[in-house]
């Protein structure tokens, strides 16, 4: 890693030594000549680095010289950092007259002593660097060009990457794996399919390709993905499985975690992918398999592994060995990466060389992508030939041809990226890192430099990251919350570790892998007694610059203050210190001694109440993370001393009541998620900040939330003093009032943001009208207004070109969404030159707006409730329509009578406690759409109708268009009588739930046996719940052979389950639950349900017997009978089911009983 670090640190030293502050203080302290000499020496050495790096591969003396140089440069950097800190302190204090009078720090005696000490250190460092520089003559090193930080080859390419490129050459592999997954001819309920292949072949990519296939999604009830990696810890795997299901682990004990997992998977046909498995321990495998055996028949576990031995020990139904890509497939992948579209046709010589290179990649996609990414930035034949020759030489010298190709892709990185890449070896394999965190750590280490003074280092770091991502050093992944994270392929991680060497160390439990060369360390395990012992062994590596904890678990045990104090005192050269989630209750005063510290993460230490004021002595600190420190009451009062701070992350600090005065002097601040207006304006002048502290913070980025705006005393002047209009980099602004007042209009008017704003949330605003500036925010993408109770209408938003989501919640007095007259809107929308109505809006949510009457005022347009008149038909056709709306949610808006058209709705229509008429009209009339063949709502996938009082049936006019609808829920509609004949048009419907509709009967008046239901030929799940008029099932269902789940719940007048239920051969789950006193028997036809896995019968007091033939249900895995007092026996064949107990939860076939005692004893006595 020597050369990777040297480039960055050396460049940073050169730039710092040339800065004005170094020159001024150097002159004042009499060391300007020494500093200039150090600068010149480092510049000369830097010019030789490229040649030295190339020679070290075959000259150990050069390699040793680079190591010696690296150590010297590190020491010089520490010294100059100390110098800069004191120089900056002197400059800041000299500008503070009061501090100048009372401080003794810069008394002449102290200043003279410091100058003499620093002068001696600088002279010694200069001599040391000069001596090392002279040694270069022994190696005949050549001067080469120095790459400038912040500049990259073909910079315009770095933002055009496609990280999730189309999978090439794996269609046949995918088909084979899917066939294995769908195979039902297996003995065990849960079977295992390993995918085996060498690193870089794309095993994970293939598994993802299969996992996300639509057929697979439909076939399995439950899907889980867990990355195992090289630590096969069953407890961690179980926790990850619970998260993958969408739950949160309820307890840390293994017994309770296992129980929670079993309850979630029992009786369900699931697909589990265990990615990147290394463990060859059969005992661990058996333990894990026992936990997973409770799944339904047909469940599958796919594992990916490099080791065939792993595949052999898990008793798989089949082993799939993944081979490399064919020559043509390899070339297609390479061409996609290395050339722009069509570019290969312009240079046949590059194609020829490229094909030779591809042949040496042995069909390994990772190698092809890596080398293709290198060549995308090189377009000369000479460069391509040079790369080809290097590959040939590397491959012939080593046994494997893959790793040297990856190493070559590293060699071709710009020098300023090499240190950034090697630093990533600190994270464990398969670790998912946040990009912002990673780039902040890079900046803290000095890896990010820019020759452009107007460019923020964060922007340069983002370009660096994109460059590495494009070159396939990172992969995009989604975390369990859908957020974007990044990780390295195992082989790329191996490469990073080989380059970093001992300098970047992942600690092991015994701490034996630390030495004096270790500069960066991370701990991928939890805090316990072993951790404390490991920490003590780290003292020998006293030059540590980075200290990270990468364990994802919440730490239950607190790190003692004494241990933390020892850590701080042992590592004075730290640049980055990660203490997040360590259970810390108190930060020691010694934290202020870490004068080089640039990154400090204290987030998720919820019991910290205060920070020591010594934190403000960290003059180099750039990032301070305090997020989710829930009980933190205040920030340090001398926060103005943190002159280098850029990121102060304080979201989730729920106990903060104010902000410290002086915050506004931190003009470099880019991140400040939360600003709280002080309770007592009289205290603002003493210690607490007013909104005026935001005035000069014009570099703020990301999100800013301002809380308790009702506390403003002079709303007009104080809000204007925040100067939000000049904060052009803010993306999201949240303004909150706890209690709204009339004066809020003045405060909101003064809080006008810059027009670049992307998201605006306003909560609790008490004004009658919104500020006119709202209409000027034409770049808004998201707008959410909540509890703005006095507001009656909004400014016009319909022409916002970028607005994608609009949410209005609990706007009690809102009458119209727009104050514009509907005739004006119709006239405007009909103008050819006008912007389309809400041209980008995708999501619209309106909730708890009880007085909302319509979208527009209707001064000149009479809207009738009848659709019979030609005039009304014409008026309706001329209404504006949302051209992109995908999701519409209207909840508790009982007085709403007019809405714009929404013909293109795709994802969701959710209507609850509204009148149906304004929505019904949208589908009854043909709209003036571009294509006459397009029908309104013909692409809609999901519809929910809840507590709607004016619907008697689902109109044919609706259903006729709903030919893409997959999910329909209707509940709490007291006047709904039937679905009428409309049900026959819902040919794509997969899920149907009808609940709590007291007049509902599944048969229409025209068809008293319900045969129209036979047209639901895609239906998979049907729920009838709390329907008192339901006596039996509609006859048409007997033809719906796709049905897999049938739930009849709390239908108190159910008389029978028809014999034709035998036709439902795909049925896997049947539940008849709830008070059904008229149900006395079950149909004999149930014996034909060969796919039935789960049968639940409960609360049927007069059910006397099960048909004897029900014992033919060979697939039945779980039978539950509860509160059926007259059922005293089961057919003899049912004794193959084992009574369910806590110790038999993983059994393949179980029986759960409650009441009567006689039935329980008759069953349990059989064992």
Coordinates of C-alpha atoms in Angstrom, one line a residue, residues 219 380 435 564 754 1070-1071:
X219 CA -44.1 -20.0 -7.1
X380 CA -5.1 3.9 -28.6
X435 CA -21.1 5.7 0.1
X564 CA -12.4 4.4 26.1
X754 CA -33.8 28.5 -3.0
X1070 CA -57.9 -23.8 3.4
X1071 CA -59.1 -22.0 6.5

